[in-house]
CSV table of C-alpha atoms in Angstrom, one decimal:
chain,number,residue,atom,x,y,z
A,226,MET,CA,108.4,69.8,101.5
A,227,GLY,CA,111.7,71.6,102.6
A,228,TYR,CA,111.8,75.1,104.3
A,229,ILE,CA,112.9,76.9,101.0
A,230,ASN,CA,109.9,75.3,99.1
A,231,ARG,CA,107.5,76.2,102.0
A,232,LEU,CA,108.9,79.8,101.9
A,233,PHE,CA,108.3,80.3,98.1
A,234,LEU,CA,105.1,78.2,97.6
A,235,PRO,CA,103.0,81.6,97.3
A,236,PHE,CA,105.2,82.9,94.4
A,237,VAL,CA,104.9,79.4,92.6
A,238,ALA,CA,101.1,79.2,93.1
A,239,ALA,CA,100.9,82.8,91.7
A,240,SER,CA,102.8,82.0,88.6
A,241,GLN,CA,100.7,78.9,88.0
A,242,VAL,CA,97.5,80.9,88.3
A,243,THR,CA,98.6,83.8,86.1
A,244,GLY,CA,101.0,82.1,83.8
A,245,GLN,CA,102.9,85.4,83.7
A,246,SER,CA,106.6,86.3,84.4
A,247,VAL,CA,105.6,89.2,86.7
A,248,TYR,CA,102.8,88.5,89.2
A,249,ALA,CA,101.5,89.4,92.6
A,250,CYS,CA,103.7,88.0,95.4
A,251,ASP,CA,102.8,87.3,99.1
A,252,ARG,CA,104.3,90.2,101.3
A,253,PRO,CA,105.4,87.8,104.2
A,254,SER,CA,107.4,86.0,101.6
A,255,LEU,CA,108.9,89.0,100.3
A,256,VAL,CA,109.9,90.1,103.9
A,257,GLU,CA,111.5,86.7,104.5
A,258,VAL,CA,113.6,87.6,101.3
A,259,THR,CA,114.9,90.8,102.8
A,260,LYS,CA,115.5,89.2,106.3
A,261,ARG,CA,117.6,86.5,104.7
A,262,TYR,CA,119.5,89.0,102.6
A,263,ILE,CA,120.4,91.0,105.8
A,264,ALA,CA,121.3,88.0,107.5
A,265,ALA,CA,123.6,86.9,104.7
A,266,GLN,CA,125.3,90.2,104.6
A,267,SER,CA,125.7,90.5,108.4
A,268,LEU,CA,127.5,87.1,108.6
A,269,GLY,CA,129.2,87.2,105.1
A,270,GLU,CA,127.4,83.8,104.6
A,271,VAL,CA,126.0,83.7,100.9
A,272,ARG,CA,124.5,80.2,101.8
A,273,TYR,CA,121.7,82.0,103.6
A,274,LEU,CA,120.5,83.0,100.2
A,275,LYS,CA,122.2,80.2,98.0
A,276,GLY,CA,119.2,77.8,98.3
A,277,LEU,CA,116.9,80.4,96.9
A,278,ILE,CA,119.1,81.4,93.8
A,279,PRO,CA,120.2,78.3,91.6
A,280,SER,CA,121.0,80.6,88.8
A,281,VAL,CA,120.8,84.1,89.9
A,282,ILE,CA,122.0,87.1,87.9
A,283,TYR,CA,124.0,89.1,90.2
A,284,THR,CA,125.6,92.5,89.7
A,285,GLU,CA,127.8,94.9,91.9
A,286,ASN,CA,127.8,98.4,90.6
A,287,ASP,CA,126.2,97.5,87.3
A,288,LYS,CA,128.9,94.9,86.6
A,289,VAL,CA,128.2,91.1,86.5
A,290,ALA,CA,129.8,89.5,89.4
A,291,ASN,CA,130.1,86.1,91.3
A,292,ILE,CA,127.7,86.3,94.2
A,293,THR,CA,130.0,83.9,96.3
A,294,ASN,CA,133.1,86.3,96.3
A,295,GLY,CA,131.2,89.7,96.3
A,296,ILE,CA,130.4,91.9,99.0
A,297,LEU,CA,127.9,89.4,100.3
A,298,SER,CA,130.9,87.2,101.2
A,299,GLN,CA,132.3,89.8,103.6
A,300,PRO,CA,130.7,89.9,107.2
A,301,LEU,CA,129.6,93.5,107.9
A,302,ARG,CA,128.4,95.1,111.1
A,303,ILE,CA,125.1,96.6,110.0
A,304,ASP,CA,124.2,99.6,112.0
A,305,HIS,CA,120.9,100.4,110.1
A,306,SER,CA,118.7,98.5,107.6
A,307,ARG,CA,115.4,99.4,105.9
A,308,SER,CA,113.5,97.3,103.4
A,309,ILE,CA,110.6,97.8,101.0
A,310,HIS,CA,108.5,95.2,99.4
A,311,ASP,CA,106.9,95.5,95.9
A,312,THR,CA,104.1,92.8,95.8
A,313,THR,CA,103.1,93.9,92.1
A,314,THR,CA,106.5,93.3,90.6
A,315,CYS,CA,107.7,90.7,93.1
A,316,SER,CA,110.8,92.8,94.1
A,317,THR,CA,112.5,94.4,97.1
A,318,TYR,CA,114.9,97.1,98.0
A,319,THR,CA,117.0,97.2,101.0
A,320,GLU,CA,119.3,100.0,102.4
A,321,LEU,CA,122.2,99.0,104.7
A,322,ILE,CA,124.4,101.5,106.6
A,323,ILE,CA,127.6,100.2,108.0
A,324,ALA,CA,129.5,102.9,110.0
A,325,ASP,CA,132.2,100.7,111.0
A,326,PRO,CA,135.3,103.0,111.0
A,327,THR,CA,137.5,100.3,109.7
A,328,HIS,CA,135.6,100.2,106.5
A,329,PRO,CA,132.3,102.0,106.3
A,330,TYR,CA,129.8,101.3,103.5
A,331,VAL,CA,126.3,102.5,102.4
A,332,ILE,CA,124.8,99.6,100.3
A,333,GLY,CA,121.6,99.5,98.2
A,334,SER,CA,120.2,96.3,96.8
A,335,GLN,CA,117.2,95.4,94.6
A,336,ILE,CA,116.1,91.7,94.7
A,337,HIS,CA,113.9,90.3,92.0
A,338,VAL,CA,111.8,87.0,92.4
A,339,LEU,CA,110.5,85.1,89.3
A,340,ASN,CA,108.8,81.8,89.3
A,341,GLY,CA,109.4,81.1,92.8
A,342,THR,CA,113.1,81.9,93.0
A,343,ILE,CA,115.5,84.9,93.3
A,344,SER,CA,116.2,85.6,89.6
A,345,LYS,CA,118.4,88.7,90.1
A,346,VAL,CA,120.2,90.7,92.8
A,347,GLU,CA,121.5,94.2,91.8
A,348,THR,CA,123.7,95.7,94.5
A,349,LEU,CA,125.3,99.2,94.7
A,350,VAL,CA,128.2,99.3,97.1
A,351,THR,CA,129.4,102.7,98.1
A,352,ASP,CA,132.5,103.6,100.3
A,353,LYS,CA,135.4,106.1,100.5
A,354,ASP,CA,135.7,108.0,97.2
A,355,ASP,CA,132.1,107.7,96.2
A,356,TRP,CA,129.7,110.7,95.9
A,357,LEU,CA,129.6,112.7,99.1
A,358,PHE,CA,130.2,109.6,101.1
A,359,ASN,CA,130.3,109.6,104.9
A,360,ALA,CA,128.5,106.6,106.4
A,361,GLN,CA,128.3,108.1,109.9
A,362,HIS,CA,126.6,111.2,108.7
A,363,THR,CA,124.2,108.9,106.6
A,364,LEU,CA,123.4,106.9,109.6
A,365,VAL,CA,122.7,109.9,112.0
A,366,TYR,CA,120.3,111.5,109.6
A,367,ALA,CA,118.6,108.2,108.4
A,368,LEU,CA,117.7,107.5,112.1
A,369,ARG,CA,116.1,110.9,112.6
A,370,GLU,CA,113.5,110.0,109.8
A,371,ASN,CA,110.2,108.3,109.9
A,372,TRP,CA,109.6,105.8,107.1
A,373,GLU,CA,107.0,103.9,109.0
A,374,LEU,CA,103.7,102.4,107.7
A,375,ILE,CA,101.1,104.8,106.2
A,376,PRO,CA,97.4,104.4,107.3
A,377,ALA,CA,95.6,102.4,104.5
A,378,ASP,CA,93.2,105.2,104.0
A,379,LYS,CA,95.9,107.8,103.5
A,380,ARG,CA,98.2,105.8,101.1
A,381,ASP,CA,99.1,107.1,97.6
A,382,THR,CA,98.6,104.7,94.6
A,383,ARG,CA,101.8,103.2,93.0
A,384,GLU,CA,101.1,105.5,90.1
A,385,THR,CA,101.2,108.6,92.2
A,386,ILE,CA,104.4,107.5,94.1
A,387,GLN,CA,106.2,106.7,90.7
A,388,ALA,CA,105.0,109.9,89.1
A,389,ALA,CA,106.4,111.9,92.1
A,390,ALA,CA,109.9,110.1,91.6
A,391,ASP,CA,109.9,110.6,87.9
A,392,ALA,CA,109.2,114.3,88.2
A,393,TYR,CA,112.2,114.7,90.6
A,394,LEU,CA,114.4,112.6,88.1
A,395,ASN,CA,113.2,114.3,85.0
A,396,LEU,CA,113.9,117.8,86.6
A,397,PHE,CA,117.8,117.0,86.3
A,398,ASN,CA,117.3,117.2,82.4
A,399,ASN,CA,114.3,119.7,82.3
A,400,GLY,CA,114.2,122.6,84.7
A,401,SER,CA,110.4,123.3,83.8
A,402,VAL,CA,109.3,120.1,85.3
A,403,GLN,CA,106.9,120.7,88.3
A,404,VAL,CA,107.9,118.5,91.2
A,405,PRO,CA,105.5,117.8,94.1
A,406,TRP,CA,107.7,118.7,97.0
A,407,ALA,CA,106.5,118.6,100.6
A,408,ASP,CA,107.2,121.8,102.4
A,409,ASP,CA,109.6,120.1,104.9
A,410,CYS,CA,111.2,117.8,102.2
A,411,LYS,CA,114.8,116.5,103.2
A,412,ARG,CA,117.3,115.2,100.9
A,413,LEU,CA,120.1,112.7,102.0
A,414,GLU,CA,122.6,112.8,99.3
A,415,GLY,CA,125.5,110.5,100.2
A,416,GLY,CA,126.1,111.8,103.7
A,417,LEU,CA,125.0,115.3,103.0
A,418,TYR,CA,121.7,116.5,104.4
A,419,THR,CA,119.5,119.3,103.4
A,420,ALA,CA,120.8,122.3,105.4
A,421,PRO,CA,118.4,124.6,107.3
A,422,GLY,CA,117.0,127.2,104.9
A,423,ASP,CA,117.6,125.0,101.9
A,424,THR,CA,115.1,122.9,100.1
A,425,CYS,CA,115.2,119.4,98.1
A,426,ASN,CA,115.4,121.6,95.1
A,427,SER,CA,118.5,123.3,96.1
A,428,GLY,CA,121.7,122.0,94.2
A,429,VAL,CA,119.8,120.0,91.5
A,430,PRO,CA,121.9,120.1,88.5
A,431,SER,CA,120.6,120.6,84.9
A,432,GLY,CA,121.3,119.1,81.5
A,433,VAL,CA,121.7,115.4,83.1
A,434,ASP,CA,119.8,112.5,81.8
A,435,LEU,CA,118.9,109.8,84.3
A,436,VAL,CA,118.3,106.6,82.4
A,437,ASN,CA,117.7,102.9,82.7
A,438,ARG,CA,115.2,103.3,85.6
A,439,ARG,CA,114.3,100.2,87.5
A,440,TYR,CA,111.5,100.7,90.1
A,441,VAL,CA,110.6,99.0,93.3
A,442,ILE,CA,107.4,100.4,94.8
A,443,ASP,CA,105.9,99.8,98.3
A,444,GLU,CA,102.6,101.8,98.8
A,445,THR,CA,102.2,100.7,102.5
A,446,VAL,CA,105.3,103.0,103.1
A,447,GLY,CA,104.8,105.5,100.3
A,448,THR,CA,108.2,104.5,99.0
A,449,VAL,CA,109.9,103.9,95.7
A,450,ASP,CA,113.4,103.0,95.0
A,451,VAL,CA,114.8,103.7,91.6
A,452,PHE,CA,118.1,102.1,90.2
A,453,LEU,CA,119.4,104.2,87.3
A,454,ASN,CA,122.4,105.4,85.4
A,455,PHE,CA,123.3,109.0,86.2
A,456,GLY,CA,124.3,111.0,83.2
A,457,GLY,CA,124.1,108.0,80.7
A,458,GLY,CA,122.7,107.4,77.3
A,459,PRO,CA,120.0,104.9,76.5
A,460,GLY,CA,122.4,102.0,76.4
A,461,GLY,CA,122.9,102.0,80.1
A,462,SER,CA,126.1,104.2,80.4
A,463,GLY,CA,126.6,106.6,83.3
A,464,LEU,CA,127.1,106.4,87.0
A,465,PRO,CA,125.4,103.5,88.9
A,466,ASP,CA,122.9,105.3,91.2
A,467,SER,CA,120.0,104.7,93.5
A,468,HIS,CA,117.3,107.5,94.3
A,469,GLU,CA,114.8,106.3,96.8
A,470,PHE,CA,111.8,108.5,97.7
A,471,ARG,CA,109.3,108.7,100.4
A,472,VAL,CA,105.9,110.2,99.2
A,473,GLU,CA,103.1,111.4,101.5
A,474,ASN,CA,99.9,112.9,100.2
A,475,GLY,CA,101.3,112.8,96.7
A,476,LYS,CA,104.4,115.0,97.7
A,477,ILE,CA,108.0,113.9,98.3
A,478,LYS,CA,109.0,113.9,101.9
A,479,TYR,CA,112.4,112.4,101.8
A,480,VAL,CA,115.0,111.5,99.1
A,481,HIS,CA,118.0,109.3,99.7
A,482,THR,CA,120.8,108.9,97.1
A,483,ILE,CA,123.6,106.5,96.5
A,484,THR,CA,126.0,107.1,93.5
A,485,VAL,CA,129.0,105.1,92.7
A,486,CYS,CA,131.8,107.2,91.3
A,487,SER,CA,134.6,106.3,88.8
A,488,GLU,CA,136.9,108.8,90.5
A,489,PRO,CA,137.1,110.2,93.9
A,490,ASN,CA,133.9,112.1,94.7
A,491,CYS,CA,133.0,111.9,91.0
A,492,GLY,CA,135.6,114.3,90.0
A,493,PHE,CA,134.3,117.2,92.2
A,494,GLY,CA,137.2,117.6,94.4
A,495,ASP,CA,137.4,117.4,98.2
A,496,LEU,CA,134.3,116.6,100.2
A,497,PRO,CA,132.4,119.6,101.8
A,498,ALA,CA,133.8,120.5,105.2
A,499,ILE,CA,130.7,119.5,107.1
A,500,LEU,CA,131.3,115.9,105.8
A,501,GLN,CA,134.9,115.9,107.4
A,502,GLU,CA,133.4,116.6,110.8
A,503,ASP,CA,132.4,114.0,113.4
A,504,ILE,CA,128.8,114.9,114.0
A,505,GLY,CA,128.2,112.3,116.7
A,506,PHE,CA,124.9,110.8,117.7
């Protein structure tokens, strides 16, 4: 039996037992998926995943693309990565920060496994001209945060984690929604971090619908990532967006956002002055 088959045997066994398209997965196998994804992106070698995805559906910024000549074909110096693993829906999410001054990126990817193979890779690629983009700032603040494992007896259920995220996302279109904020909640929106004296509720717009939500939930780290369309209708229009949440004791501790713009800074003019500074490390 080849290496790839050994790697995905738990997925195949699960599908044979349940007979369902969505089934419980083996965490080590999902971790292997994200390790291979990071290696593929670091080296620009799609072949690190190619054996896993004979007929993968691949999108970049919500557009169907060819995985062999997309962002995965470009070697990138990855300065920071963090992944979550959803053993209920058999999916993963990985955040990549590339602060290389020659071409910085912040990338988010959801990977979905079905019947023993990777069936879909959805990637959001942000760089210059996307919403509040500054990869150096994103890196500095991400490194300060703690997204480590939560002790088993203190973990929230996946329902609690998703409900907290949905409350935040629903707030954009309904100002009366009660969001379970942690007192020390911090939001990293592009490269802009919650300022001293502000809260995660500061600057949340109104009258904006966040639709077409796709969830990856990892209870072990109290985290959910939601791919969605920002300001779109039910047909899936709107800006490609990722909102990732860390939830502790039922309350939102951190929020990370990635938004792909169709015009520089989504039409909101120049970046805030703070994002034009070199904040160092």
